[in-house]
Amino acid sequence: MSGYPDVRLRRLRRTEAIRRLVAETALSPSDLVCPLFVTHGRGVKSEIESMPGVYQYSVDVLPREANEIAKLGIKAVILFGIPQEKDDVGSGAYDPDGVVQQAIRAIKESTPDLAVITDVCLCEYTDHGHCGVVADGEVENDRTLELLARTALSHAAAGADIVAPSAMMDGQVMAIRGALDGSSFAHIPILAYAAKYASAFYGPFRDAAGSAPQFGDRRSYQMDPANVVEALREVEQDIAEGADMVMVKPALAYLDVIRRVRDGFDRPLAAYNVSGEYSMVKAAAARGWIDERRSVMEILTAIKRAGADIIITYHAREAAAWLGGEGG
Ligand code: PBG
C-alpha cells in the first residue's frame, strides 16, 4: 500500500466538501489587519491612484470606516498619517495632536473593540522622506531612537493598543520598550517590523503616504533582499529587546523568510502584504488577466501556510467579506 494503484491522492480532492475537510490552512477575518491612511481636512475620502479601492481619510470619517471594518470580523487596523507639514526632524510624528494621534482617539471612541496598531516611523513626517534624522547625508541611528520613542509614547497616550516600529534603526525596540515602561504603558505590546527589506514593492505606499526619500534610498537601514540568515538575527535582536510580536515585510517574495522565522521563534508572527503586491493584483484583475477573488484568496492562504499568524493587507475588507464576516 505504498503507491499507485493502491494510493490515489485524488480521492481526497473529489468534492468541495471533502477538500474543505482536509484543508490544512484556514483563513479567517480575524487573521487580517486593515491599513488606514489618515490625512487632514474634513469629509475627505480620496482614492490613491496606484491603489484602487484604498483611500486617504480625514479623521472625521474614520469612525464610519472603523465600524464597517469591525462588522466584517476584522480585529485590528494599522494607521499611517499624512501630516499637513513636514520638517527635518519629523515633528508631526510625535505631535500629541498630530493626525495619527487624533485618528487613534476617534477610532477608540467610536469602535473601542477594534484594536488600533500604529506605525512608528518618521518617514511620512520628514521633509527629506527618510525614516530618521539625517546628518551629512546619513540617517543617524542613535539620535533617531529618542524621536521614535517619543512617537510611540504619543500613540500610547492617545490610546493605541499596539505600537509597531518600522524605521529599521538598531535598538528601536529597546528604546520604545523603555519609554513605554517608564510612563505607565508597560501593558502596551510592541509589534516589531523585524525583518523589513529594502523593497521595490513599497512604491505605491510612498505615493499614498507621500514618503519617498528625496535623496538616496533606504538600503543603509532596510535589509538586502538577498539575505535570510540576517533576518533571523534581526528577529532575535528584536525579541531580546522586548518585541512581543515580530513581522516579515514584504510577504510574497519572502515566504521562505516567514517560514524560517516561524520555525525558529515562538512569537506571534505578522506578514505585511505590501502596497506593490496589492497593486499588481488590482492592475492585472482590472485588465481581466487574472481572477481577483481567487488570486487574493490564494495569496493570503499562501502567506498563512508559510507561517504567518497575522496578515496586514490592503485586501482585508474584500477578503473578510468573501470569508463571510464575523465567525466566517
Ligand atoms: C514606513 C513604512 C513603509 C511601509 C510601511 N511602513 C514604507 C517604507 O519603508 O518605505 C510600506 C507599506 C507598503 O508598501 O504597503 N513608515
Coordinates of C-alpha atoms and ligand atoms in Angstrom, one line a residue:
M1 CA 0.0 0.0 0.0
S2 CA 2.8 2.5 -0.7
G3 CA 2.0 3.7 -4.1
Y4 CA -0.3 3.7 -7.1
P5 CA -2.7 2.0 -7.7
D6 CA -3.4 1.5 -4.0
V7 CA -2.6 5.1 -3.2
R8 CA -4.8 7.6 -5.0
L9 CA -4.3 11.1 -3.7
R10 CA -7.1 12.4 -5.9
R11 CA -9.7 10.6 -3.7
L12 CA -9.5 13.5 -1.2
R13 CA -10.0 16.1 -3.9
R14 CA -13.2 14.8 -5.4
T15 CA -15.7 17.2 -3.9
E16 CA -15.6 20.6 -2.4
A17 CA -16.9 19.3 0.9
I18 CA -14.0 16.7 1.1
R19 CA -11.5 19.3 0.0
R20 CA -12.6 21.6 2.9
L21 CA -12.5 18.8 5.4
V22 CA -8.8 18.1 4.6
A23 CA -7.7 21.7 4.1
E24 CA -4.5 22.3 6.2
T25 CA -4.8 26.1 6.2
A26 CA -7.9 28.1 7.0
L27 CA -8.2 31.9 6.7
S28 CA -10.4 33.9 9.0
P29 CA -11.2 37.6 9.0
S30 CA -9.6 37.8 12.4
D31 CA -6.2 37.0 10.8
L32 CA -6.3 40.2 8.9
V33 CA -5.2 43.7 9.7
C34 CA -6.6 46.6 7.6
P35 CA -4.2 49.5 6.9
L36 CA -5.7 53.0 7.0
F37 CA -4.2 56.3 5.7
V38 CA -5.2 59.4 7.6
T39 CA -5.0 62.9 6.4
H40 CA -6.0 66.4 7.5
G41 CA -9.2 68.1 6.4
R42 CA -12.9 67.2 6.7
G43 CA -15.0 64.8 4.8
V44 CA -12.0 63.5 2.9
K45 CA -12.1 60.1 1.2
S46 CA -9.7 60.3 -1.6
E47 CA -8.6 57.3 -3.6
I48 CA -4.9 56.5 -4.0
E49 CA -4.3 56.4 -7.8
S50 CA -1.9 53.5 -7.7
M51 CA -4.0 51.5 -5.2
P52 CA -7.6 51.3 -6.4
G53 CA -10.0 50.7 -3.6
V54 CA -7.6 52.2 -1.0
Y55 CA -8.3 55.7 0.3
Q56 CA -6.9 58.6 2.4
Y57 CA -9.4 59.5 5.0
S58 CA -9.8 62.6 7.2
V59 CA -10.2 61.9 11.0
D60 CA -14.0 62.8 11.0
V61 CA -14.9 60.0 8.6
L62 CA -12.8 57.3 10.4
P63 CA -15.5 56.2 12.9
R64 CA -17.7 55.1 10.0
E65 CA -14.9 53.3 8.3
A66 CA -13.8 51.6 11.6
N67 CA -17.3 50.5 12.2
E68 CA -17.6 48.8 8.8
I69 CA -14.2 47.2 9.3
A70 CA -15.2 45.8 12.7
K71 CA -18.5 44.5 11.3
L72 CA -16.6 42.4 8.8
G73 CA -14.9 40.5 11.7
I74 CA -11.6 42.2 11.3
K75 CA -10.0 42.8 14.7
A76 CA -7.3 45.4 14.0
V77 CA -6.3 48.4 11.8
I78 CA -2.9 49.9 11.4
L79 CA -2.7 53.6 11.0
F80 CA -0.4 55.7 8.7
G81 CA -0.5 59.5 8.9
I82 CA -0.1 62.1 6.2
P83 CA 0.7 65.4 8.1
Q84 CA 0.0 68.8 6.8
E85 CA 3.6 69.9 7.2
K86 CA 6.9 68.1 7.3
D87 CA 10.2 69.1 8.7
D88 CA 13.7 67.7 9.0
V89 CA 13.0 66.1 12.4
G90 CA 9.6 64.7 11.7
S91 CA 7.8 66.7 14.4
G92 CA 4.4 65.6 13.2
A93 CA 5.1 62.1 14.2
Y94 CA 5.2 62.9 17.9
D95 CA 2.8 65.8 18.0
P96 CA 0.3 65.0 20.7
D97 CA -2.4 66.4 18.4
G98 CA -0.9 65.0 15.2
V99 CA -3.1 63.4 12.6
V100 CA -2.5 59.8 13.8
Q101 CA -3.0 60.8 17.4
Q102 CA -6.3 62.3 16.5
A103 CA -7.2 59.3 14.5
I104 CA -6.5 56.9 17.4
R105 CA -8.8 58.9 19.7
A106 CA -11.6 59.0 17.1
I107 CA -11.4 55.2 16.5
K108 CA -11.1 54.2 20.1
E109 CA -14.1 56.4 20.9
S110 CA -16.3 55.1 18.2
T111 CA -15.2 51.5 18.0
P112 CA -13.4 50.5 21.2
D113 CA -13.3 46.8 20.4
L114 CA -11.2 47.3 17.3
A115 CA -7.5 47.1 18.1
V116 CA -5.5 50.1 16.9
I117 CA -2.0 49.4 15.8
T118 CA 0.3 52.4 14.9
D119 CA 3.2 52.5 12.5
V120 CA 6.1 54.1 14.4
C121 CA 8.4 55.8 11.9
L122 CA 9.4 59.3 10.8
C123 CA 9.4 58.9 7.0
E124 CA 5.9 60.3 6.5
Y125 CA 6.8 63.3 8.6
T126 CA 10.3 64.3 7.4
D127 CA 10.8 66.7 4.5
H128 CA 13.7 64.5 3.2
G129 CA 11.5 61.4 3.4
H130 CA 13.9 59.2 5.4
C131 CA 12.9 57.2 8.4
G132 CA 15.2 59.0 10.8
V133 CA 17.2 62.3 11.3
V134 CA 19.8 63.0 8.7
A135 CA 23.3 64.5 9.2
D136 CA 25.9 64.7 6.4
G137 CA 23.7 62.7 4.1
E138 CA 23.5 59.8 6.6
V139 CA 20.5 58.6 8.6
E140 CA 21.7 58.8 12.3
N141 CA 20.7 55.8 14.3
D142 CA 21.0 56.9 17.9
R143 CA 19.6 60.3 17.6
T144 CA 16.6 58.8 15.8
L145 CA 15.8 56.4 18.7
E146 CA 14.7 59.1 21.0
L147 CA 12.3 60.5 18.5
L148 CA 10.8 57.1 17.8
A149 CA 10.3 56.5 21.5
R150 CA 8.5 59.9 21.7
T151 CA 6.4 58.9 18.8
A152 CA 5.4 55.5 20.3
L153 CA 4.7 57.2 23.6
S154 CA 2.4 59.8 22.0
H155 CA 0.5 57.0 20.3
A156 CA 0.1 55.1 23.6
A157 CA -1.1 58.3 25.3
A158 CA -3.7 58.8 22.6
G159 CA -5.0 55.2 23.2
A160 CA -3.2 53.0 20.7
D161 CA -3.4 49.3 21.6
I162 CA -0.2 48.1 19.9
V163 CA 2.8 50.1 18.5
A164 CA 4.7 48.9 15.5
P165 CA 8.2 50.4 15.0
S166 CA 9.1 50.2 11.3
A167 CA 12.2 52.5 10.9
M168 CA 14.7 49.7 11.0
M169 CA 17.0 51.6 13.4
D170 CA 19.1 49.4 15.7
G171 CA 17.9 49.5 19.2
Q172 CA 14.5 50.9 18.4
V173 CA 12.5 48.2 20.2
M174 CA 14.6 48.7 23.3
A175 CA 14.2 52.4 23.2
I176 CA 10.4 52.2 22.8
R177 CA 10.0 49.5 25.5
G178 CA 12.0 51.6 27.9
A179 CA 9.9 54.7 27.1
L180 CA 6.6 52.9 27.5
D181 CA 7.6 51.1 30.7
G182 CA 8.8 54.4 32.2
S183 CA 5.4 56.1 31.5
S184 CA 2.8 53.7 32.7
F185 CA 2.4 52.0 29.4
A186 CA 4.0 48.7 30.4
H187 CA 0.9 46.9 29.2
I188 CA 1.2 48.1 25.5
P189 CA 2.7 45.4 23.3
I190 CA 5.3 46.0 20.5
L191 CA 4.9 44.5 17.1
A192 CA 8.4 44.9 15.6
Y193 CA 8.9 45.2 11.9
A194 CA 11.9 43.0 12.5
A195 CA 12.8 41.8 9.0
K196 CA 11.9 44.7 6.8
Y197 CA 13.5 44.6 3.4
A198 CA 14.5 47.5 1.1
S199 CA 11.9 46.6 -1.4
A200 CA 10.6 48.0 -4.8
F201 CA 7.2 46.7 -3.7
Y202 CA 6.7 49.8 -1.4
G203 CA 6.3 52.1 -4.4
P204 CA 2.5 52.7 -4.3
F205 CA 2.7 53.2 -0.5
R206 CA 5.1 56.1 -0.9
D207 CA 2.6 57.7 -3.3
A208 CA -0.1 57.1 -0.7
A209 CA 1.8 58.5 2.2
G210 CA 4.0 61.0 0.3
S211 CA 7.1 59.4 1.8
A212 CA 9.5 58.7 -1.0
P213 CA 13.1 59.6 0.1
Q214 CA 14.2 62.9 -1.6
F215 CA 17.7 61.7 -1.9
G216 CA 19.3 58.2 -1.9
D217 CA 17.3 55.2 -0.8
R218 CA 16.7 53.1 2.3
R219 CA 19.3 50.4 1.7
S220 CA 21.6 51.6 4.6
Y221 CA 18.9 50.7 7.1
Q222 CA 16.4 48.3 5.5
M223 CA 17.5 44.8 4.7
D224 CA 19.0 43.4 1.5
P225 CA 16.6 41.1 -0.3
A226 CA 19.4 38.6 -0.8
N227 CA 19.6 37.8 2.9
V228 CA 17.7 35.4 5.2
V229 CA 20.2 34.5 7.9
E230 CA 20.4 38.2 8.7
A231 CA 16.6 38.3 9.0
L232 CA 16.8 35.7 11.8
R233 CA 19.4 37.9 13.6
E234 CA 17.0 40.9 13.3
V235 CA 14.2 38.9 14.8
E236 CA 16.4 37.5 17.5
Q237 CA 17.6 41.1 18.5
D238 CA 14.1 42.5 18.5
I239 CA 12.8 39.7 20.7
A240 CA 15.8 40.2 23.0
E241 CA 14.9 43.9 23.2
G242 CA 11.3 43.2 24.1
A243 CA 9.3 42.7 21.0
D244 CA 6.0 40.8 21.7
M245 CA 5.3 40.1 18.1
V246 CA 7.5 40.2 15.0
M247 CA 7.0 40.9 11.3
V248 CA 8.3 40.0 8.0
K249 CA 7.8 42.5 5.2
P250 CA 7.1 42.3 2.3
A251 CA 5.3 38.9 2.2
L252 CA 5.1 37.3 -1.2
A253 CA 8.7 37.4 -2.3
Y254 CA 9.7 36.4 1.3
L255 CA 7.6 33.4 2.1
D256 CA 10.8 31.5 2.9
V257 CA 11.7 34.1 5.4
I258 CA 8.3 33.8 7.0
R259 CA 8.8 30.0 7.3
R260 CA 12.3 30.4 8.8
V261 CA 11.1 32.8 11.4
R262 CA 8.0 30.7 12.2
D263 CA 10.2 27.6 12.7
G264 CA 12.9 29.5 14.7
F265 CA 10.9 31.7 17.1
D266 CA 7.9 31.3 19.4
R267 CA 6.4 34.7 19.0
P268 CA 3.2 35.7 17.1
L269 CA 4.3 36.4 13.5
A270 CA 2.9 39.0 11.2
A271 CA 3.5 39.3 7.5
Y272 CA 2.9 42.6 5.5
N273 CA 1.3 42.0 2.1
V274 CA 2.5 45.4 0.9
S275 CA 1.2 48.0 -1.5
G276 CA 3.0 46.9 -4.6
E277 CA 1.8 43.3 -4.1
Y278 CA -1.7 44.7 -3.9
S279 CA -1.4 47.0 -6.9
M280 CA -0.1 44.2 -9.1
V281 CA -3.2 42.1 -8.4
K282 CA -5.5 45.1 -8.9
A283 CA -3.9 46.1 -12.2
A284 CA -4.0 42.6 -13.7
A285 CA -7.5 42.0 -12.4
A286 CA -8.7 45.3 -13.9
R287 CA -7.5 44.1 -17.3
G288 CA -9.2 40.7 -16.9
W289 CA -5.9 39.0 -16.8
I290 CA -6.4 37.2 -13.5
D291 CA -9.4 36.4 -11.4
E292 CA -9.1 38.9 -8.5
R293 CA -11.0 36.9 -5.8
R294 CA -9.3 33.7 -6.4
S295 CA -5.9 35.4 -6.7
V296 CA -6.4 37.2 -3.4
M297 CA -7.5 34.1 -1.5
E298 CA -4.6 32.1 -2.9
I299 CA -2.1 34.8 -1.9
L300 CA -3.5 35.2 1.6
T301 CA -3.7 31.4 2.1
A302 CA -0.1 31.0 1.0
I303 CA 1.1 33.7 3.4
K304 CA -0.7 31.9 6.2
R305 CA 0.6 28.5 5.1
A306 CA 4.1 29.8 5.1
G307 CA 3.7 30.5 8.8
A308 CA 2.1 33.9 9.4
D309 CA -0.4 34.3 12.2
I310 CA -1.4 37.8 11.2
I311 CA -1.6 39.3 7.7
I312 CA -1.6 43.0 7.2
T313 CA -3.2 43.5 3.8
Y314 CA -5.0 46.1 1.7
H315 CA -7.3 43.3 0.6
A316 CA -8.5 42.9 4.2
R317 CA -12.0 44.3 3.7
E318 CA -12.8 42.4 0.5
A319 CA -11.3 39.2 1.8
A320 CA -13.2 39.4 5.1
A321 CA -16.4 39.9 3.2
W322 CA -15.6 36.9 0.9
L323 CA -14.9 34.9 4.1
G324 CA -18.3 35.7 5.3
G325 CA -17.6 38.3 8.0
E326 CA -17.9 37.6 11.7
G327 CA -17.1 34.0 12.5
G328 CA -16.5 33.3 8.8
Ligands
PBG1 C1 7.5 53.1 6.9 C2 6.6 52.1 6.2 C3 6.6 51.8 4.8 C4 5.6 50.9 4.7 C5 5.1 50.6 5.9 N1 5.7 51.4 6.9 C6 7.3 52.4 3.7 C7 8.8 52.4 3.5 O1 9.5 51.8 4.3 O2 9.2 52.9 2.6 C8 5.3 50.2 3.4 C9 4.0 49.6 3.3 C10 3.5 49.2 1.9 O3 4.2 49.3 0.9 O4 2.4 48.8 1.9 N2 6.8 54.0 7.7

